[in-house]
CSV table of C-alpha atoms in Angstrom, one decimal:
chain,number,residue,atom,x,y,z
A,72,UNK,CA,1.8,-45.3,3.1
A,73,UNK,CA,-1.1,-43.0,3.0
A,74,UNK,CA,-1.3,-39.5,4.6
A,75,UNK,CA,-3.2,-40.9,7.4
A,76,UNK,CA,-0.2,-43.2,8.3
A,77,UNK,CA,2.0,-40.6,9.3
A,78,UNK,CA,0.8,-40.3,12.7
A,79,UNK,CA,1.8,-44.0,13.2
A,80,UNK,CA,5.5,-43.5,12.8
A,81,UNK,CA,8.0,-41.4,14.8
A,82,UNK,CA,8.3,-37.7,14.0
A,83,UNK,CA,11.7,-37.8,12.4
A,84,UNK,CA,10.5,-40.7,10.1
A,85,UNK,CA,7.1,-39.1,9.4
A,86,UNK,CA,9.1,-35.6,8.2
A,87,UNK,CA,11.3,-37.9,5.8
A,88,UNK,CA,8.2,-39.8,4.7
A,89,UNK,CA,6.3,-36.6,3.9
A,90,UNK,CA,9.7,-35.0,1.8
A,91,UNK,CA,9.6,-38.3,-0.1
A,92,UNK,CA,6.1,-37.9,-0.9
A,93,UNK,CA,6.5,-34.2,-1.9
A,94,UNK,CA,9.4,-35.0,-4.0
A,95,UNK,CA,7.6,-37.6,-5.7
A,96,UNK,CA,4.8,-35.4,-6.4
A,97,UNK,CA,7.1,-32.8,-8.1
A,98,UNK,CA,8.5,-35.4,-10.1
A,99,UNK,CA,5.2,-36.6,-11.3
A,100,UNK,CA,4.4,-32.9,-12.1
A,101,UNK,CA,7.6,-33.0,-14.3
A,102,UNK,CA,7.0,-36.3,-15.8
A,103,UNK,CA,3.5,-34.8,-16.8
A,104,UNK,CA,4.8,-32.1,-18.7
A,105,UNK,CA,4.2,-29.3,-16.3
A,106,UNK,CA,6.6,-26.4,-15.6
A,107,UNK,CA,6.8,-24.1,-12.8
A,108,UNK,CA,5.6,-21.5,-15.1
A,109,UNK,CA,2.3,-23.6,-15.6
A,110,UNK,CA,1.8,-24.0,-11.8
A,111,UNK,CA,2.3,-20.3,-11.2
A,112,UNK,CA,-0.5,-19.5,-13.9
A,113,UNK,CA,-2.7,-21.9,-12.3
A,114,UNK,CA,-1.8,-20.2,-8.9
A,115,UNK,CA,-2.2,-16.7,-10.5
A,116,UNK,CA,-5.9,-17.7,-11.8
A,117,UNK,CA,-6.6,-18.5,-8.0
A,118,UNK,CA,-5.3,-15.5,-6.6
A,119,UNK,CA,-7.2,-13.1,-9.2
A,120,UNK,CA,-10.6,-14.8,-7.9
A,121,UNK,CA,-9.2,-14.1,-4.2
A,122,UNK,CA,-9.0,-18.0,-3.7
A,123,UNK,CA,-5.9,-17.3,-1.9
A,124,UNK,CA,-5.1,-20.4,0.0
A,125,UNK,CA,-5.6,-22.5,-3.4
A,126,UNK,CA,-3.0,-20.2,-4.9
A,127,UNK,CA,-0.6,-20.8,-2.1
A,128,UNK,CA,-0.7,-24.5,-2.9
A,129,UNK,CA,0.1,-24.1,-6.5
A,130,UNK,CA,2.7,-21.8,-5.9
A,131,UNK,CA,4.2,-24.2,-3.3
A,132,UNK,CA,4.2,-27.0,-6.0
A,133,UNK,CA,6.0,-24.7,-8.4
A,134,UNK,CA,8.8,-24.0,-5.6
A,135,UNK,CA,9.0,-28.3,-5.8
A,136,UNK,CA,9.3,-28.3,-9.5
A,137,UNK,CA,11.6,-25.8,-10.1
A,138,UNK,CA,13.4,-24.7,-6.7
A,139,UNK,CA,15.7,-22.2,-8.6
A,140,UNK,CA,12.8,-20.1,-9.7
A,141,UNK,CA,11.9,-16.8,-8.2
A,142,UNK,CA,8.6,-16.3,-9.6
A,143,UNK,CA,6.7,-18.6,-7.4
A,144,UNK,CA,8.3,-17.0,-4.4
A,145,UNK,CA,7.5,-13.6,-5.8
A,146,UNK,CA,3.6,-14.4,-6.1
A,147,UNK,CA,3.2,-16.2,-2.8
A,148,UNK,CA,4.4,-12.9,-1.4
A,149,UNK,CA,1.7,-11.0,-3.7
A,150,UNK,CA,-1.1,-13.4,-2.2
A,151,UNK,CA,0.1,-13.0,1.3
A,152,UNK,CA,-0.3,-9.4,0.8
A,153,UNK,CA,-4.0,-9.8,-0.5
A,154,UNK,CA,-4.6,-11.7,2.7
A,155,UNK,CA,-2.8,-8.9,4.7
A,156,UNK,CA,0.0,-11.3,5.9
A,157,UNK,CA,2.5,-9.0,6.0
A,158,UNK,CA,5.3,-11.1,7.9
A,159,UNK,CA,4.6,-14.2,5.3
A,160,UNK,CA,4.7,-11.7,2.7
A,161,UNK,CA,8.3,-10.8,3.6
A,162,UNK,CA,9.3,-14.4,4.0
A,163,UNK,CA,8.3,-15.0,0.7
A,164,UNK,CA,9.6,-11.7,-1.0
A,165,UNK,CA,13.1,-12.3,0.6
A,166,UNK,CA,13.2,-15.9,-1.1
A,167,UNK,CA,12.3,-14.6,-4.5
A,168,UNK,CA,15.0,-11.5,-3.8
A,169,UNK,CA,17.6,-14.1,-3.3
A,170,UNK,CA,16.7,-16.1,-6.7
A,171,UNK,CA,15.7,-12.9,-8.9
A,172,UNK,CA,16.8,-9.6,-7.4
A,173,UNK,CA,15.8,-7.3,-10.2
A,174,UNK,CA,12.0,-8.8,-10.3
A,175,UNK,CA,11.8,-8.7,-6.7
A,176,UNK,CA,13.1,-5.6,-5.7
A,177,UNK,CA,10.1,-3.3,-5.7
A,178,UNK,CA,7.9,-5.9,-3.9
A,179,UNK,CA,10.6,-6.5,-1.0
A,180,UNK,CA,11.1,-2.8,-0.4
A,181,UNK,CA,7.2,-2.0,-0.4
A,182,UNK,CA,6.8,-4.6,2.1
A,183,UNK,CA,9.6,-3.6,4.4
A,184,UNK,CA,8.2,0.0,4.1
A,185,UNK,CA,4.8,-1.1,5.3
A,186,UNK,CA,6.4,-2.8,8.2
A,187,UNK,CA,8.2,0.2,8.8
A,188,UNK,CA,11.4,-1.2,8.2
A,189,UNK,CA,12.6,1.9,6.1
A,190,UNK,CA,16.4,1.3,6.6
A,191,UNK,CA,16.2,-2.1,4.9
A,192,UNK,CA,14.0,-1.1,2.2
A,193,UNK,CA,16.4,2.0,1.5
A,194,UNK,CA,19.2,-0.9,1.3
A,195,UNK,CA,17.1,-2.8,-1.2
A,196,UNK,CA,16.5,-0.1,-3.4
A,197,UNK,CA,20.1,1.2,-3.3
A,198,UNK,CA,21.4,-2.5,-4.2
A,199,UNK,CA,19.1,-2.8,-7.4
A,200,UNK,CA,20.1,0.5,-8.6
A,201,UNK,CA,23.7,-0.3,-8.3
A,202,UNK,CA,23.6,-3.7,-9.6
A,203,UNK,CA,20.8,-3.3,-12.5
A,204,UNK,CA,21.6,-0.4,-14.4
A,205,UNK,CA,19.5,-1.0,-17.5
A,206,UNK,CA,16.4,-3.0,-15.9
A,207,UNK,CA,12.9,-1.5,-16.6
A,208,UNK,CA,12.0,-0.8,-13.1
A,209,UNK,CA,14.6,1.7,-12.5
A,210,UNK,CA,12.2,4.5,-12.4
A,211,UNK,CA,10.0,2.9,-9.9
A,212,UNK,CA,13.3,2.1,-7.8
A,213,UNK,CA,14.4,5.7,-8.0
A,214,UNK,CA,10.8,7.1,-7.0
A,215,UNK,CA,10.3,4.7,-4.0
A,216,UNK,CA,14.1,5.4,-2.7
A,217,UNK,CA,13.4,9.2,-2.9
A,218,UNK,CA,10.1,8.6,-1.0
A,219,UNK,CA,11.9,6.2,1.7
A,220,UNK,CA,14.4,9.0,2.5
A,221,UNK,CA,11.6,11.5,2.7
A,222,UNK,CA,9.8,9.4,5.4
A,223,UNK,CA,13.3,9.2,7.1
A,224,UNK,CA,13.4,12.9,6.9
A,225,UNK,CA,16.7,12.3,5.1
A,226,UNK,CA,15.8,15.6,3.0
A,227,UNK,CA,19.2,16.5,1.6
A,228,UNK,CA,19.8,12.6,0.5
A,229,UNK,CA,16.2,12.6,-1.0
A,230,UNK,CA,17.2,16.0,-2.9
A,231,UNK,CA,20.2,14.2,-4.5
A,232,UNK,CA,18.4,10.9,-5.3
A,233,UNK,CA,15.7,12.9,-7.1
A,234,UNK,CA,18.4,14.9,-8.9
A,235,UNK,CA,20.3,12.0,-10.0
A,236,UNK,CA,16.7,10.5,-10.9
A,237,UNK,CA,15.9,13.1,-13.3
A,238,UNK,CA,19.2,12.9,-15.1
A,239,UNK,CA,18.1,9.4,-16.1
A,240,UNK,CA,14.5,10.2,-16.7
A,241,UNK,CA,14.3,14.0,-17.3
A,242,UNK,CA,10.8,13.8,-18.3
A,243,UNK,CA,9.2,12.3,-15.6
A,244,UNK,CA,6.6,14.3,-13.5
A,245,UNK,CA,6.6,12.2,-10.4
A,246,UNK,CA,10.3,12.9,-10.1
A,247,UNK,CA,9.7,16.7,-10.1
A,248,UNK,CA,6.7,16.3,-7.8
A,249,UNK,CA,9.0,14.4,-5.4
A,250,UNK,CA,11.8,16.8,-5.6
A,251,UNK,CA,9.3,19.8,-5.0
A,252,UNK,CA,7.8,17.9,-1.5
A,253,UNK,CA,11.4,17.4,-0.5
A,254,UNK,CA,12.2,21.0,-0.7
A,255,UNK,CA,8.9,22.1,1.1
A,256,UNK,CA,9.5,19.4,3.7
A,257,UNK,CA,13.2,20.6,4.1
A,258,UNK,CA,11.9,24.0,4.8
A,259,UNK,CA,12.8,25.9,1.5
A,260,UNK,CA,9.2,27.1,1.6
A,261,UNK,CA,6.4,26.9,-0.9
A,262,UNK,CA,7.8,29.1,-3.3
A,263,UNK,CA,10.8,26.7,-4.0
A,264,UNK,CA,8.2,23.8,-4.1
A,265,UNK,CA,6.1,25.2,-6.7
A,266,UNK,CA,9.2,26.0,-8.9
A,267,UNK,CA,9.3,22.2,-9.1
A,268,UNK,CA,5.6,21.8,-9.5
A,269,UNK,CA,5.7,24.0,-12.4
A,270,UNK,CA,8.3,21.8,-14.1
A,271,UNK,CA,5.7,18.7,-13.2
A,272,UNK,CA,2.9,20.7,-14.8
A,273,UNK,CA,4.8,21.3,-17.9
A,274,UNK,CA,5.3,17.5,-18.4
A,275,UNK,CA,1.8,16.6,-17.1
A,276,UNK,CA,-1.1,18.9,-17.3
A,277,UNK,CA,-3.6,16.2,-18.1
A,278,UNK,CA,-3.7,13.5,-15.5
A,279,UNK,CA,-4.8,16.2,-12.5
A,280,UNK,CA,-2.0,14.4,-10.2
A,281,UNK,CA,0.1,17.4,-10.1
A,282,UNK,CA,-2.9,19.6,-9.1
A,283,UNK,CA,-3.9,17.4,-6.5
A,284,UNK,CA,-0.2,17.7,-4.8
A,285,UNK,CA,-0.3,21.4,-5.2
A,286,UNK,CA,-3.8,21.6,-3.5
A,287,UNK,CA,-2.3,19.6,-0.7
A,288,UNK,CA,0.7,22.0,-0.4
A,289,UNK,CA,-1.8,25.0,-0.4
A,290,UNK,CA,-3.8,23.2,2.2
A,291,UNK,CA,-0.9,22.7,4.4
A,292,UNK,CA,-0.4,26.5,4.2
A,293,UNK,CA,-4.0,26.9,5.4
A,294,UNK,CA,-4.8,28.5,2.1
A,295,UNK,CA,-7.8,26.5,1.7
A,296,UNK,CA,-9.6,28.2,-0.9
A,297,UNK,CA,-6.7,27.9,-3.4
A,298,UNK,CA,-6.3,24.6,-2.3
A,299,UNK,CA,-9.9,23.7,-3.2
A,300,UNK,CA,-9.5,25.3,-6.3
A,301,UNK,CA,-6.4,23.2,-7.4
A,302,UNK,CA,-8.6,20.2,-6.4
A,303,UNK,CA,-11.4,21.2,-8.6
A,304,UNK,CA,-8.9,21.5,-11.6
A,305,UNK,CA,-7.7,18.1,-10.9
A,306,UNK,CA,-11.2,16.5,-11.1
A,307,UNK,CA,-12.1,18.5,-14.2
A,308,UNK,CA,-9.0,16.9,-15.8
A,309,UNK,CA,-9.9,13.4,-14.4
A,310,UNK,CA,-13.3,12.8,-13.4
A,311,UNK,CA,-12.6,9.1,-12.9
A,312,UNK,CA,-10.3,9.0,-10.2
A,313,UNK,CA,-11.9,8.5,-7.0
A,314,UNK,CA,-9.3,9.6,-4.8
A,315,UNK,CA,-9.7,13.0,-6.1
A,316,UNK,CA,-12.9,13.5,-4.8
A,317,UNK,CA,-12.0,12.0,-1.3
A,318,UNK,CA,-8.6,14.2,-0.8
A,319,UNK,CA,-10.8,17.2,-1.5
A,320,UNK,CA,-13.5,16.2,0.6
A,321,UNK,CA,-10.6,15.5,3.4
A,322,UNK,CA,-9.3,19.1,3.1
A,323,UNK,CA,-12.8,20.5,3.1
A,324,UNK,CA,-13.5,18.3,6.4
A,325,UNK,CA,-10.2,19.8,7.7
A,326,UNK,CA,-11.4,23.4,7.0
A,327,UNK,CA,-14.6,22.8,8.9
A,328,UNK,CA,-16.7,22.9,5.9
A,329,UNK,CA,-18.8,19.4,6.6
A,330,UNK,CA,-21.6,20.2,4.4
A,331,UNK,CA,-19.1,20.4,1.1
A,332,UNK,CA,-17.0,17.4,2.6
A,333,UNK,CA,-20.2,15.1,3.0
A,334,UNK,CA,-21.4,15.9,-0.4
A,335,UNK,CA,-18.0,15.1,-2.0
A,336,UNK,CA,-17.7,11.8,-0.3
A,337,UNK,CA,-21.7,11.1,-1.2
A,338,UNK,CA,-20.4,11.7,-4.8
A,339,UNK,CA,-17.3,9.6,-4.6
A,340,UNK,CA,-19.4,6.7,-3.4
A,341,UNK,CA,-22.2,7.4,-6.0
A,342,UNK,CA,-19.6,7.0,-8.5
A,343,UNK,CA,-17.4,4.4,-7.2
A,344,UNK,CA,-19.3,2.4,-4.8
A,345,UNK,CA,-16.7,-0.1,-4.5
A,346,UNK,CA,-13.9,2.2,-3.2
A,347,UNK,CA,-13.5,1.7,0.4
A,348,UNK,CA,-11.4,4.7,1.2
A,349,UNK,CA,-14.5,6.8,0.4
A,350,UNK,CA,-16.6,5.0,3.3
A,351,UNK,CA,-13.7,5.0,5.5
A,352,UNK,CA,-13.3,8.9,5.3
A,353,UNK,CA,-17.2,9.7,5.2
A,354,UNK,CA,-17.4,7.7,8.5
A,355,UNK,CA,-15.1,10.2,10.4
A,356,UNK,CA,-17.3,13.1,8.6
A,357,UNK,CA,-20.4,11.5,10.1
A,358,UNK,CA,-19.1,11.4,13.6
A,359,UNK,CA,-17.7,15.0,13.4
A,360,UNK,CA,-21.5,15.8,12.3
A,361,UNK,CA,-23.0,13.9,15.2
A,362,UNK,CA,-24.5,11.3,12.9
A,363,UNK,CA,-23.8,7.8,14.7
A,364,UNK,CA,-25.7,5.2,12.8
A,365,UNK,CA,-24.5,6.9,9.3
A,366,UNK,CA,-21.0,6.8,10.8
A,367,UNK,CA,-21.4,3.1,11.7
A,368,UNK,CA,-23.0,1.9,8.3
A,369,UNK,CA,-20.0,3.7,6.4
A,370,UNK,CA,-17.2,2.2,8.5
A,371,UNK,CA,-18.6,-1.2,8.7
A,372,UNK,CA,-18.8,-0.9,4.7
A,373,UNK,CA,-15.2,0.1,4.9
A,374,UNK,CA,-14.1,-3.1,6.3
A,375,UNK,CA,-16.3,-5.4,3.7
A,376,UNK,CA,-14.6,-3.5,1.1
A,377,UNK,CA,-11.1,-2.9,1.8
A,378,UNK,CA,-8.6,-4.9,0.0
A,379,UNK,CA,-6.0,-6.0,1.2
A,380,UNK,CA,-7.0,-5.6,5.0
A,381,UNK,CA,-5.7,-2.3,6.7
A,382,UNK,CA,-5.1,-2.0,10.4
A,383,UNK,CA,-6.2,1.6,10.0
A,384,UNK,CA,-9.6,0.8,8.9
A,385,UNK,CA,-10.1,-1.1,12.0
A,386,UNK,CA,-8.7,1.5,14.3
A,387,UNK,CA,-11.3,4.0,12.7
A,388,UNK,CA,-14.3,1.2,13.2
A,389,UNK,CA,-13.2,1.0,17.0
A,390,UNK,CA,-12.9,4.8,17.6
A,391,UNK,CA,-16.4,4.9,16.1
A,392,UNK,CA,-18.1,2.0,18.0
A,393,UNK,CA,-16.4,3.5,21.1
A,394,UNK,CA,-18.0,7.0,20.4
A,395,UNK,CA,-21.3,5.4,19.8
A,396,UNK,CA,-21.2,3.3,23.0
A,397,UNK,CA,-20.7,-0.1,21.5
A,398,UNK,CA,-17.8,-1.2,23.6
A,399,UNK,CA,-17.6,-5.0,22.6
A,400,UNK,CA,-17.8,-3.8,19.1
A,401,UNK,CA,-14.8,-1.4,19.6
A,402,UNK,CA,-12.6,-4.1,21.5
A,403,UNK,CA,-13.0,-6.5,18.7
A,404,UNK,CA,-11.9,-3.9,16.1
A,405,UNK,CA,-9.1,-2.9,18.0
A,406,UNK,CA,-8.1,-6.5,18.4
A,407,UNK,CA,-8.2,-7.0,14.6
A,408,UNK,CA,-6.1,-4.1,13.8
A,409,UNK,CA,-3.6,-5.3,16.2
A,410,UNK,CA,-3.4,-8.7,14.7
A,411,UNK,CA,-2.7,-7.0,11.4
A,412,UNK,CA,-0.2,-4.5,13.2
A,413,UNK,CA,0.9,-5.4,16.5
A,414,UNK,CA,2.7,-2.2,17.4
A,415,UNK,CA,-0.3,0.0,16.5
A,416,UNK,CA,-0.1,2.6,19.0
A,417,UNK,CA,-3.9,3.8,18.9
A,418,UNK,CA,-5.4,0.4,19.2
A,419,UNK,CA,-3.0,-0.5,22.0
A,420,UNK,CA,-3.7,2.7,23.6
A,421,UNK,CA,-7.5,2.0,23.1
A,422,UNK,CA,-7.4,-1.4,24.6
A,423,UNK,CA,-5.5,0.0,27.7
A,424,UNK,CA,-8.2,2.4,28.1
A,425,UNK,CA,-11.3,0.4,27.6
A,426,UNK,CA,-9.6,-2.6,29.8
A,427,UNK,CA,-9.9,0.2,32.6
């Protein structure tokens, strides 16, 4: 029977016939000498070209050729993430975790984090650290677990995690950064946080990453001039980091220095014209500076460039459209945000407000 004949038989028979066809197809792939890895590689070529649906078809074939392989499910999760289809990514990563937990732990924890399920992400990371004591991903698991606990405001537990991680990786600056942020958020004070940041700087004074974090701490203390000095030091060390320009501009904007903020955003866009966060952030600065057309142009460009789709980009677009009086466009943007994140509070509140 051809594919068109499926509609002429009862549903149960059609499902059996479809399963039989798929099994025959998988057998044909195997007989032709194709392995699951071959099919995954074809999928990866399509995914990297952003042909996501084609990539998913290749990964699906790989699961039929080798049902016990976790890699095809893992890369399916990556493709779903690239499409902004978080729930489907979660299903794929859970399947990958059941077949190859060491490889899939970081990805599964990341998507659980993305969906706000911090406790489940924590359990995955703890399980991976307990079970796989020599895995090369352990440093990433420690970092992610510490960050997860900080988000949950479990600062004492985060402190212990970073301390244990440093026993295993004593020369990792990011662990000292995490420890410093934990101490600051726990209420130990800026001096205690800076003690850890000095350890981080002793390990990494070249990338500018530590300088950015110190600048953020100074800004939280409303010491904006000192913060800006640290951001400038970061950019001196790494002028090729687009986020360095954007975060410096963000804090200039927060300090009320719109002229400096706009010039920094514009420099970021000039240097990195494909960097979506720069357009996302300058759109708000244009709004604050009462430049509606510039704000609309920037936020629309951020939507074109964002990858993967981000609900907060749509929320900002909705806010700018609403401010500019383009209510239909605002409604559409908020609805797009909710398609990606059905629990997004600002988008829900905006739709309720505009519906009146």
